[in-house]
Short mmCIF file of N, CA, C and O in Angstrom, two decimals:
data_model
loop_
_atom_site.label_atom_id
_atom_site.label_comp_id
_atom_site.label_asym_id
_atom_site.label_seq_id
_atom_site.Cartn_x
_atom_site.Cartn_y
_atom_site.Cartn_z
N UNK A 190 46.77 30.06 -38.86
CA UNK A 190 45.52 30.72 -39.22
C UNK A 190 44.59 29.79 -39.97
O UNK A 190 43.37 29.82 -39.81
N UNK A 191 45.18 28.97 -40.79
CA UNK A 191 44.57 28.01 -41.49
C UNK A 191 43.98 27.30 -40.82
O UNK A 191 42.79 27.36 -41.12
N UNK A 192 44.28 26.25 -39.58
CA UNK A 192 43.84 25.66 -38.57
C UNK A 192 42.37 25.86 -37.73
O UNK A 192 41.40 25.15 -37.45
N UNK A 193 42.82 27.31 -37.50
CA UNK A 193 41.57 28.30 -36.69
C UNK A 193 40.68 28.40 -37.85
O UNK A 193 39.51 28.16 -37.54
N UNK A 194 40.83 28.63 -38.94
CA UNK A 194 39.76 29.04 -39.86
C UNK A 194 38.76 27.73 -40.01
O UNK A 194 37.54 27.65 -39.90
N UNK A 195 40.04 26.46 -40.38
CA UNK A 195 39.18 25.34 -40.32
C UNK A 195 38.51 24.48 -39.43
O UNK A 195 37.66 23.61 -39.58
N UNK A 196 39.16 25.00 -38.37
CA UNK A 196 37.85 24.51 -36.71
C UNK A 196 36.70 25.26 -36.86
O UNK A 196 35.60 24.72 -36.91
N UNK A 197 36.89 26.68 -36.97
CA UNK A 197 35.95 27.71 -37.20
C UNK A 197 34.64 27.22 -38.01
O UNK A 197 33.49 27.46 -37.65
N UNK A 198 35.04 26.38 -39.35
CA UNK A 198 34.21 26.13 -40.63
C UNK A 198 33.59 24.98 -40.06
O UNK A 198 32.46 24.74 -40.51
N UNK A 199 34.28 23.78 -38.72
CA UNK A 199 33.96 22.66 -38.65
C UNK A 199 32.96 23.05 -37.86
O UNK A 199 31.83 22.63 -38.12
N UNK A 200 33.17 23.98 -36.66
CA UNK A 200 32.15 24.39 -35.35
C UNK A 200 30.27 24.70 -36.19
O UNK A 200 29.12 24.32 -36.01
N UNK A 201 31.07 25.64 -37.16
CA UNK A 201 29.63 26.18 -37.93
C UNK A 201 28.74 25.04 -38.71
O UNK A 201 27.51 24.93 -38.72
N UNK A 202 29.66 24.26 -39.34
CA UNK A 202 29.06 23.33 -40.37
C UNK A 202 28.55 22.62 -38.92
O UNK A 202 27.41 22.22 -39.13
N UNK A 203 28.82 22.39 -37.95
CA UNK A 203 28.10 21.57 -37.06
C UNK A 203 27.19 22.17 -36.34
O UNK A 203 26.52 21.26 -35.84
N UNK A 204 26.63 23.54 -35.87
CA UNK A 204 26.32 23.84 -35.44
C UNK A 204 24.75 23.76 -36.68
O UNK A 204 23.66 23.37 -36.27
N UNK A 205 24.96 24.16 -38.04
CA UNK A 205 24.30 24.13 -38.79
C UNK A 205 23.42 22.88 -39.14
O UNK A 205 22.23 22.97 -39.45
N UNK A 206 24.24 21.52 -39.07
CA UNK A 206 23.50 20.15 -39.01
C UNK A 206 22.61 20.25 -37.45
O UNK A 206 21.42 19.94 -37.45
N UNK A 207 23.24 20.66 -36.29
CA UNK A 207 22.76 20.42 -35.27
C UNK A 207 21.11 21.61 -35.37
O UNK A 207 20.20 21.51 -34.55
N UNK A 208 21.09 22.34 -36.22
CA UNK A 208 20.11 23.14 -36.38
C UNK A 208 19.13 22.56 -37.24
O UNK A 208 17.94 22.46 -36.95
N UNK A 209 19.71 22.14 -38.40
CA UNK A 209 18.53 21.30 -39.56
C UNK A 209 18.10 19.76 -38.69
O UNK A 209 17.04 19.19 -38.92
N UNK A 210 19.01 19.29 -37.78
CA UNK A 210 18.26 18.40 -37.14
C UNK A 210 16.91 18.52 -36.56
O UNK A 210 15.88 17.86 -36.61
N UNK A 211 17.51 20.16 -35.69
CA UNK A 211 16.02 20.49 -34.73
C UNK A 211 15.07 21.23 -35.33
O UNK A 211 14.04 21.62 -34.79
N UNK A 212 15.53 21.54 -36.96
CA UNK A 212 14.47 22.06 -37.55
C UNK A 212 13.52 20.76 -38.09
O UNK A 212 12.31 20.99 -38.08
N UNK A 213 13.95 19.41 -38.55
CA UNK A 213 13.89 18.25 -39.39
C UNK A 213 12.79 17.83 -38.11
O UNK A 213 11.60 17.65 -38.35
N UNK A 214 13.25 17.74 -37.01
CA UNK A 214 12.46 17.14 -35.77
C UNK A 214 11.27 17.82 -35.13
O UNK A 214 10.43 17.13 -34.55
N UNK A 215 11.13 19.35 -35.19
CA UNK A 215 10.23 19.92 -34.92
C UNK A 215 9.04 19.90 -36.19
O UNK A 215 7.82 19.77 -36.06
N UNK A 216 9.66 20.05 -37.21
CA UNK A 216 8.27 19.75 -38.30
C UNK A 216 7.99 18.37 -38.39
O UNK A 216 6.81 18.34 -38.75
N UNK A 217 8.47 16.95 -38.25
CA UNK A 217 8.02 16.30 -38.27
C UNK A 217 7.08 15.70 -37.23
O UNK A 217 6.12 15.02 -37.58
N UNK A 218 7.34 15.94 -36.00
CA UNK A 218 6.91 15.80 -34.77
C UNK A 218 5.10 17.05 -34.93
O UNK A 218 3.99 16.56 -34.75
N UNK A 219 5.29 18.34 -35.22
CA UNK A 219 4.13 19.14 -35.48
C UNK A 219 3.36 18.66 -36.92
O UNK A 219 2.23 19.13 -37.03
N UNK A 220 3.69 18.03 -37.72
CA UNK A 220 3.13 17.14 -38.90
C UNK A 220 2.27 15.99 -38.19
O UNK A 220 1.08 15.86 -38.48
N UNK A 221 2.85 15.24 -37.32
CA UNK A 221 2.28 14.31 -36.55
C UNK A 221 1.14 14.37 -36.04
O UNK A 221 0.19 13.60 -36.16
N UNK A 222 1.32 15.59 -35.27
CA UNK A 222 0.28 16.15 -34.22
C UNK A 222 -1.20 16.39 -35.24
O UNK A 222 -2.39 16.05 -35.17
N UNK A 223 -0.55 16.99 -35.96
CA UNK A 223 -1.54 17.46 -36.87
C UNK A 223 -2.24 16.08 -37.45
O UNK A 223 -3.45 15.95 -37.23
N UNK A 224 -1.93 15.60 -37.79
CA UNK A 224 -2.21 13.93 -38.42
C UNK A 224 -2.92 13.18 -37.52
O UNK A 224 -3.68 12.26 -37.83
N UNK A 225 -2.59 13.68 -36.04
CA UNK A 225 -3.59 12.96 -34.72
C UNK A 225 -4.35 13.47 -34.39
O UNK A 225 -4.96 13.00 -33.43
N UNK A 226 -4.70 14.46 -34.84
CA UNK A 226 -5.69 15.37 -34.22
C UNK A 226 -7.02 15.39 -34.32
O UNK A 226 -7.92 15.79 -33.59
N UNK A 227 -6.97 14.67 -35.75
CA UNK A 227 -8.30 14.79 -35.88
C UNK A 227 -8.77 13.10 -36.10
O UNK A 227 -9.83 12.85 -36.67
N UNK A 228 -7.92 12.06 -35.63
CA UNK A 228 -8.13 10.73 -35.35
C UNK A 228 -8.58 10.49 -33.54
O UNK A 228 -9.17 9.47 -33.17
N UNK A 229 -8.19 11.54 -32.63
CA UNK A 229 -8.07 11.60 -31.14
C UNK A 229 -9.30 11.98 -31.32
O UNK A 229 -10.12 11.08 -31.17
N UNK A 230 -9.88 13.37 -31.69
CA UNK A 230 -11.06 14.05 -31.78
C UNK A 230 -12.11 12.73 -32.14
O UNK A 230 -12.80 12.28 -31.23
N UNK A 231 -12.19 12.19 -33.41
CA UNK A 231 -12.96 11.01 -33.60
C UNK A 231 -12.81 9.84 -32.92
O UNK A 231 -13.64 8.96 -33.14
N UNK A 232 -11.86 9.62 -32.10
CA UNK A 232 -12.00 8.54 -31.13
C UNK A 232 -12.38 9.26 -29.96
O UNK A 232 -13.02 8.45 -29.28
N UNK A 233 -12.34 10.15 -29.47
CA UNK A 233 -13.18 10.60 -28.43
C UNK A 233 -14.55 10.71 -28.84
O UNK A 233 -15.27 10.39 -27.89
N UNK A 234 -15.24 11.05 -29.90
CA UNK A 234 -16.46 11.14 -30.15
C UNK A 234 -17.22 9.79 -30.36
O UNK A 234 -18.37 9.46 -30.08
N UNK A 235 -16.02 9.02 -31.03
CA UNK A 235 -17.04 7.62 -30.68
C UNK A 235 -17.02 6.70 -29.45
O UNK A 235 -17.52 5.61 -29.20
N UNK A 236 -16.27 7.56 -28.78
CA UNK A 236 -16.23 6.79 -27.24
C UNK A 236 -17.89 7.35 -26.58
O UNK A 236 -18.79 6.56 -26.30
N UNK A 237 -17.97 8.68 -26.44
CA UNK A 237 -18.72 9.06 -26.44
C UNK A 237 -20.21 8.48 -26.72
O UNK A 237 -21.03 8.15 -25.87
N UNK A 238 -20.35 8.46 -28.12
CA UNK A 238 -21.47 8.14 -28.41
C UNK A 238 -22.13 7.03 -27.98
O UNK A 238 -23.32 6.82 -27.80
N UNK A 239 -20.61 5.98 -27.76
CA UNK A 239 -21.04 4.98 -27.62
C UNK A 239 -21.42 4.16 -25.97
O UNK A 239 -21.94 3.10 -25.63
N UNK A 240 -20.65 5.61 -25.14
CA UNK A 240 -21.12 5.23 -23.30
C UNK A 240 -22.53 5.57 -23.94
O UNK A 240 -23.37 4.68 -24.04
N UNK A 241 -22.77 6.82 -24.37
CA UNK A 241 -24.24 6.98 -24.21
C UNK A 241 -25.28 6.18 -25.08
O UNK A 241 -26.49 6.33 -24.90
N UNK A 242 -24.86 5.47 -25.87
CA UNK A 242 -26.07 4.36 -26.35
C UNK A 242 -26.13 3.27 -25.39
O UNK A 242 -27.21 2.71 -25.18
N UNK A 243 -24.80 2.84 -24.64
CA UNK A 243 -24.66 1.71 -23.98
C UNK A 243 -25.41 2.15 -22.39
O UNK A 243 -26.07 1.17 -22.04
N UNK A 244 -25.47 2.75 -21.83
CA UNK A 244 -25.38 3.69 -20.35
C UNK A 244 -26.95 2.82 -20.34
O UNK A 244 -27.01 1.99 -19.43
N UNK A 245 -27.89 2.89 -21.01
CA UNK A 245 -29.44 2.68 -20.64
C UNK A 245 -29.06 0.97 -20.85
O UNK A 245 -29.93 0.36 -20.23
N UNK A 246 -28.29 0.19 -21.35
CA UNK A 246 -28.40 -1.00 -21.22
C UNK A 246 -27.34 -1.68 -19.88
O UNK A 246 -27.38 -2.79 -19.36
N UNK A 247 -26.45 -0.51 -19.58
CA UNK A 247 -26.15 -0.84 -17.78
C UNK A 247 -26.83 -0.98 -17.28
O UNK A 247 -27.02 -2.12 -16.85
N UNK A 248 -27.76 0.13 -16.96
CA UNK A 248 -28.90 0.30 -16.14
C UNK A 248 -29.66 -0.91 -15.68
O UNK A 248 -29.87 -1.39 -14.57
N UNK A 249 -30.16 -1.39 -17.35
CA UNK A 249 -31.11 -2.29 -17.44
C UNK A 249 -30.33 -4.06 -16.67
O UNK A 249 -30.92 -5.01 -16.17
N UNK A 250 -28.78 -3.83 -16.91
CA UNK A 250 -28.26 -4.65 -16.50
C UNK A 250 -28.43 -4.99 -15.03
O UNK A 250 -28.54 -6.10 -14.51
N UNK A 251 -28.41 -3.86 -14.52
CA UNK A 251 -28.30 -3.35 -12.52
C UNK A 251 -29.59 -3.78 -12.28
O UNK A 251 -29.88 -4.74 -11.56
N UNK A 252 -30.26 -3.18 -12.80
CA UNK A 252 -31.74 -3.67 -12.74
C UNK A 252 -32.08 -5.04 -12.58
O UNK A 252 -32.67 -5.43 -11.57
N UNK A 253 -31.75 -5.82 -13.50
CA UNK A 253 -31.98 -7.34 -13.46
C UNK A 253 -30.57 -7.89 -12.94
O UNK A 253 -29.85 -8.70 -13.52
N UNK A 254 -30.32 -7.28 -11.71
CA UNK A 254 -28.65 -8.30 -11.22
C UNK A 254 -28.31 -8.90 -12.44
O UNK A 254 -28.34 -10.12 -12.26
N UNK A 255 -28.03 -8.66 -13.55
CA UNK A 255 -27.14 -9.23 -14.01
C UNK A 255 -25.44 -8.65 -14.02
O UNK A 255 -24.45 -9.26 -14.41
N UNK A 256 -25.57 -6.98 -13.32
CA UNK A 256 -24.19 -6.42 -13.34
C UNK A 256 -24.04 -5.60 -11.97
O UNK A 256 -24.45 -6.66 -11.50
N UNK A 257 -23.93 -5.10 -11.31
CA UNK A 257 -23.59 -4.23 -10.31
C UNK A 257 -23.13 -2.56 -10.57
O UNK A 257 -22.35 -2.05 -11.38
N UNK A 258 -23.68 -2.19 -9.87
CA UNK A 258 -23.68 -0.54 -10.38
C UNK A 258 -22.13 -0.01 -9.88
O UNK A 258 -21.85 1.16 -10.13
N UNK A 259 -21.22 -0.79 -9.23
CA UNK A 259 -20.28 0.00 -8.88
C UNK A 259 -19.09 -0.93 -9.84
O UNK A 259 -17.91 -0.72 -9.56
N UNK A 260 -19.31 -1.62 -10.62
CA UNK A 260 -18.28 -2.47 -11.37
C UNK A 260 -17.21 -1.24 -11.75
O UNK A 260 -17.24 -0.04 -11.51
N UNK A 261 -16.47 -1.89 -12.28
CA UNK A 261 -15.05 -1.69 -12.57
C UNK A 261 -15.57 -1.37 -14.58
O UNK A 261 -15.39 -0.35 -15.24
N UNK A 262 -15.93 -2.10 -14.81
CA UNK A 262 -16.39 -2.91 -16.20
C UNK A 262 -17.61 -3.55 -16.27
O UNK A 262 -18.14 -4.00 -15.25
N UNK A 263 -18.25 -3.67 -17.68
CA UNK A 263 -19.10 -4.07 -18.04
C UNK A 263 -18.99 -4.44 -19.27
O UNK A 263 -18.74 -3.51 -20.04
N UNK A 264 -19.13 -5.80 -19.89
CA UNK A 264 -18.79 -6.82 -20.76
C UNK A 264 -20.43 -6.69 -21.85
O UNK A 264 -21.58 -6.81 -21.43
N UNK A 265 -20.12 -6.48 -22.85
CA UNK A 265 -21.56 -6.86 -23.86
C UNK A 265 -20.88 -7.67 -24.83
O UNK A 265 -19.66 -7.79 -24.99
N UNK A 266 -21.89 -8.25 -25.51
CA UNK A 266 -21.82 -9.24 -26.00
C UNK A 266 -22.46 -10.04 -27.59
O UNK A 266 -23.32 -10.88 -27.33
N UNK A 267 -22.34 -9.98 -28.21
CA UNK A 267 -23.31 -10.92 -29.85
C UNK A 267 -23.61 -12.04 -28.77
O UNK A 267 -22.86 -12.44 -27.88
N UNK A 268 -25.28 -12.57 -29.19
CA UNK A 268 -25.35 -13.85 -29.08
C UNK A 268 -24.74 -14.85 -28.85
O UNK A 268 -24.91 -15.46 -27.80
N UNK A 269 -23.93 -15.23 -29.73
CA UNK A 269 -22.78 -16.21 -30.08
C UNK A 269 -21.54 -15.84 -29.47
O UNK A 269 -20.53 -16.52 -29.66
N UNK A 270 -21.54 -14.50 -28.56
CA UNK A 270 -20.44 -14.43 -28.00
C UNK A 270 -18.96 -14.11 -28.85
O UNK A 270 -17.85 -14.17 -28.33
N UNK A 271 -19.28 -13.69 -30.50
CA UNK A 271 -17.85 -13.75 -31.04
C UNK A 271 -17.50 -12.45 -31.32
O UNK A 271 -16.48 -12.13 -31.94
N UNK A 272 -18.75 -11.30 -30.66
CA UNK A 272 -17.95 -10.36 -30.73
C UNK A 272 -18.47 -10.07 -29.56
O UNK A 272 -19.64 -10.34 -29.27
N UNK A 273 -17.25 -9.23 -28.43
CA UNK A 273 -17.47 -8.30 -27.32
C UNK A 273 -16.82 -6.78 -27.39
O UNK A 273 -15.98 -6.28 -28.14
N UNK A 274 -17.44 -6.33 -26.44
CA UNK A 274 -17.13 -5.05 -26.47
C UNK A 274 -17.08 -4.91 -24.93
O UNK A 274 -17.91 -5.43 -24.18
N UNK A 275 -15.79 -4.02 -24.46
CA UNK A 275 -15.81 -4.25 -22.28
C UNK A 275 -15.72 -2.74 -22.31
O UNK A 275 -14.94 -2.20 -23.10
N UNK A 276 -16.52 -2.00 -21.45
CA UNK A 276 -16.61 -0.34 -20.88
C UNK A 276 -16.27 -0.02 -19.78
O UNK A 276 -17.17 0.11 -18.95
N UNK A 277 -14.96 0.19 -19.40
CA UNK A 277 -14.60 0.63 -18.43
C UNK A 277 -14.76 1.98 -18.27
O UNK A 277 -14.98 2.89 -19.06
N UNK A 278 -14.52 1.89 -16.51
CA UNK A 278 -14.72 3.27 -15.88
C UNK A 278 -13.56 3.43 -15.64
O UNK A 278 -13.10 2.66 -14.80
N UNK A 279 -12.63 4.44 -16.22
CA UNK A 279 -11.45 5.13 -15.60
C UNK A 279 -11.37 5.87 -14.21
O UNK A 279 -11.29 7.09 -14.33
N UNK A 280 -11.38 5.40 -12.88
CA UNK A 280 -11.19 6.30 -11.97
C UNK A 280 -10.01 6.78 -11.69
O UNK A 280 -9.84 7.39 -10.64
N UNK A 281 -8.95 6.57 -12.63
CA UNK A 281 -7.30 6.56 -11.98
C UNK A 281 -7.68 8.26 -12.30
O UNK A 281 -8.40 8.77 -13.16
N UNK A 282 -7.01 8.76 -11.42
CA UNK A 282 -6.96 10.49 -11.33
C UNK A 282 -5.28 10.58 -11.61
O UNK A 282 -4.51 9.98 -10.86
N UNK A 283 -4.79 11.39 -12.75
CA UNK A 283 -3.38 11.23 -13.11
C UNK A 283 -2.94 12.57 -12.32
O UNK A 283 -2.26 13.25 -13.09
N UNK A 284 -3.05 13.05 -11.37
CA UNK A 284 -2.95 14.38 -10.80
C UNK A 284 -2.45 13.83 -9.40
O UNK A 284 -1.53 14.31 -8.74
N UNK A 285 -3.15 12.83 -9.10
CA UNK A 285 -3.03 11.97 -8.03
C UNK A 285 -1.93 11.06 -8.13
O UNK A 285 -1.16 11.30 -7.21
N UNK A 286 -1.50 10.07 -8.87
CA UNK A 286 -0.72 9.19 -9.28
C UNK A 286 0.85 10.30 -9.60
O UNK A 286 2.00 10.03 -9.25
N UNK A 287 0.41 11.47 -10.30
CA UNK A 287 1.65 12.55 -9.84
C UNK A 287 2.19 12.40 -8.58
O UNK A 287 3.08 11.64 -8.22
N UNK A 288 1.53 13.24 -7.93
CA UNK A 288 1.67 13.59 -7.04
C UNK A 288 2.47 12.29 -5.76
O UNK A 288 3.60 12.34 -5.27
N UNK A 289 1.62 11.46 -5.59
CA UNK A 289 2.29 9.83 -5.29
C UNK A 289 3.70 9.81 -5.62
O UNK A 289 4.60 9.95 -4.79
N UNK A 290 3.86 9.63 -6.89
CA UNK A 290 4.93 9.61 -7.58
C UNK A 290 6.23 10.59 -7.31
O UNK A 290 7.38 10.18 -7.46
N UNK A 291 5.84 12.24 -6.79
CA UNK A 291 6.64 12.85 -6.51
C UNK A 291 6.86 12.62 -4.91
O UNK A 291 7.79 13.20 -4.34
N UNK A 292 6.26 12.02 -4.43
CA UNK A 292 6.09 11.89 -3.02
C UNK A 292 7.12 10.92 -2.96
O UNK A 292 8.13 11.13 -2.30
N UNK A 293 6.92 9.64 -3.73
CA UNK A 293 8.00 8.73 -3.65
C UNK A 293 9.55 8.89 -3.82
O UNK A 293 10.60 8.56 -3.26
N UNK A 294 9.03 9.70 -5.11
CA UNK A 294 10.71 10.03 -5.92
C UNK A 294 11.36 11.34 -3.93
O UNK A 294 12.51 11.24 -3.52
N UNK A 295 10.79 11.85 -3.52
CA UNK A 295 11.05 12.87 -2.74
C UNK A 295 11.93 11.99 -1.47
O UNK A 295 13.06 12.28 -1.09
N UNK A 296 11.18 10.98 -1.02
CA UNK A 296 11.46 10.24 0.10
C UNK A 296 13.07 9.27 -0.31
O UNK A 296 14.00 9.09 0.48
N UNK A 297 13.03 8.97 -1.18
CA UNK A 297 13.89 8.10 -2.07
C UNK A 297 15.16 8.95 -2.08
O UNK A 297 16.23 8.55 -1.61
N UNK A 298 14.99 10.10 -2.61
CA UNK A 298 16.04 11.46 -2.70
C UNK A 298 16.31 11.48 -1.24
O UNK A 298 17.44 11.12 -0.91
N UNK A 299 15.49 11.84 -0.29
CA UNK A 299 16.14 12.03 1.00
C UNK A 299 16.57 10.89 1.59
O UNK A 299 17.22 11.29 2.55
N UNK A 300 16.59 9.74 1.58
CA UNK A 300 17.03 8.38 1.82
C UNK A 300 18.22 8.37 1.75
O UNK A 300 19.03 8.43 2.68
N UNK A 301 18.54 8.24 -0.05
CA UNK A 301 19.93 8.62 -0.83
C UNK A 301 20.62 9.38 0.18
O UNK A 301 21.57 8.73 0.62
N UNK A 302 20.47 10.83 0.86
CA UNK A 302 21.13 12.15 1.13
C UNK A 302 21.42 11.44 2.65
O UNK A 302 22.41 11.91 3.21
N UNK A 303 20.84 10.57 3.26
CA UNK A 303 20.74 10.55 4.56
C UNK A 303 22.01 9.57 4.59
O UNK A 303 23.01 9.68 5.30
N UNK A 304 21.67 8.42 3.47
CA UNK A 304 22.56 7.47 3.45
C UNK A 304 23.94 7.60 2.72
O UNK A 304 24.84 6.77 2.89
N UNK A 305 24.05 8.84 1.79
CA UNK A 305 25.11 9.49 1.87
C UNK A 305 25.85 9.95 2.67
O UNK A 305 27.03 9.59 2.67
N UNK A 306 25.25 11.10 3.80
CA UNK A 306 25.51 11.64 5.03
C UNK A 306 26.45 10.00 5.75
O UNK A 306 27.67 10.15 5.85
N UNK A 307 26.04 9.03 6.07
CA UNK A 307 26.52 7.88 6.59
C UNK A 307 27.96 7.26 5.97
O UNK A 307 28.77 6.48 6.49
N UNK A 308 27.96 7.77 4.95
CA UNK A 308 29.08 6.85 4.65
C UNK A 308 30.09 7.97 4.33
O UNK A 308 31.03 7.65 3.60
N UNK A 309 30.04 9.03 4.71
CA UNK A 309 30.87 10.37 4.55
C UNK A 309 31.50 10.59 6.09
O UNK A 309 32.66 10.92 6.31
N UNK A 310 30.45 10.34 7.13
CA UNK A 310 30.83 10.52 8.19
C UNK A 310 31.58 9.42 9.38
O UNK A 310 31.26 8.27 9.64
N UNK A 311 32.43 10.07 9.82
CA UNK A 311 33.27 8.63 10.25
C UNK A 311 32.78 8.43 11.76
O UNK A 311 32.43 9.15 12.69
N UNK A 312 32.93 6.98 11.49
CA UNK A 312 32.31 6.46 12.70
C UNK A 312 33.36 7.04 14.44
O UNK A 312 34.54 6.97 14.81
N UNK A 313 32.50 7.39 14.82
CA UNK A 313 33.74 7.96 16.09
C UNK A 313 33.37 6.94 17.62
O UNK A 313 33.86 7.27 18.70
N UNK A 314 32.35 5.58 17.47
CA UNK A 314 32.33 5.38 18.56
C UNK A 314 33.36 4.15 18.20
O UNK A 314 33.16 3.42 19.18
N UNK A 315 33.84 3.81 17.79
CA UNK A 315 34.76 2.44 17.96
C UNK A 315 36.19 3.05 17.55
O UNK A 315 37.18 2.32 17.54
#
């Protein structure tokens, strides 16, 4: 009885660490969030502000060939060149690159299953 009681005490005392872990990990992880939230918010706003101060000096760029309206990027510059700043256009669509991705992982899986099937089944012409 002693035995059972003390597995009993070991199961709980572990079950109890295994709980203050996922309590220890969920508040620190939602502390985080909270702590990024309002650094994401202000880096989105100065991304922002800053296509739209820059956007009329693309233009002006396209305008005088000095850049192309379908670039990838666009490079500005100090005088002296010692400070730059580069504005990319994100076209990657992550919905798309999913999707790809499950397409691959899918084909790969049935590959595996096919080439499983092969080495399960015995050869009957020789």
């Amino acid at each position: 009885m002693q035995a059972d009681a003390l597995k009993r005490q070991e199961k709980e005392k572990k079950l109890q660490d295994e709980q203050a872990l996922a309590q220890l990990e969920n508040d620190l992880v939602a502390e985080m969030f909270a702590d990024a939230k309002p650094l994401s918010n202000a880096i989105v706003m100065f991304k922002q502000k800053w296509i739209d101060k820059l956007r009329p000096l693309v233009d002006e760029k396209i305008k005088h060939n000095k850049a192309k309206a379908d670039q990838e990027s666009y490079t500005f510059k100090t005088e002296d060149a010692e400070q730059k700043v580069k504005m990319r256009n994100n076209k990657r669509c992550c919905y798309d690159d999913g999707i790809q991705a499950g397409i691959g992982f899918t084909k790969q899986w049935m590959a595996d299953q096919v080439d499983g099937e092969k080495k399960q089944t015995p050869d009957l012409h020789h």
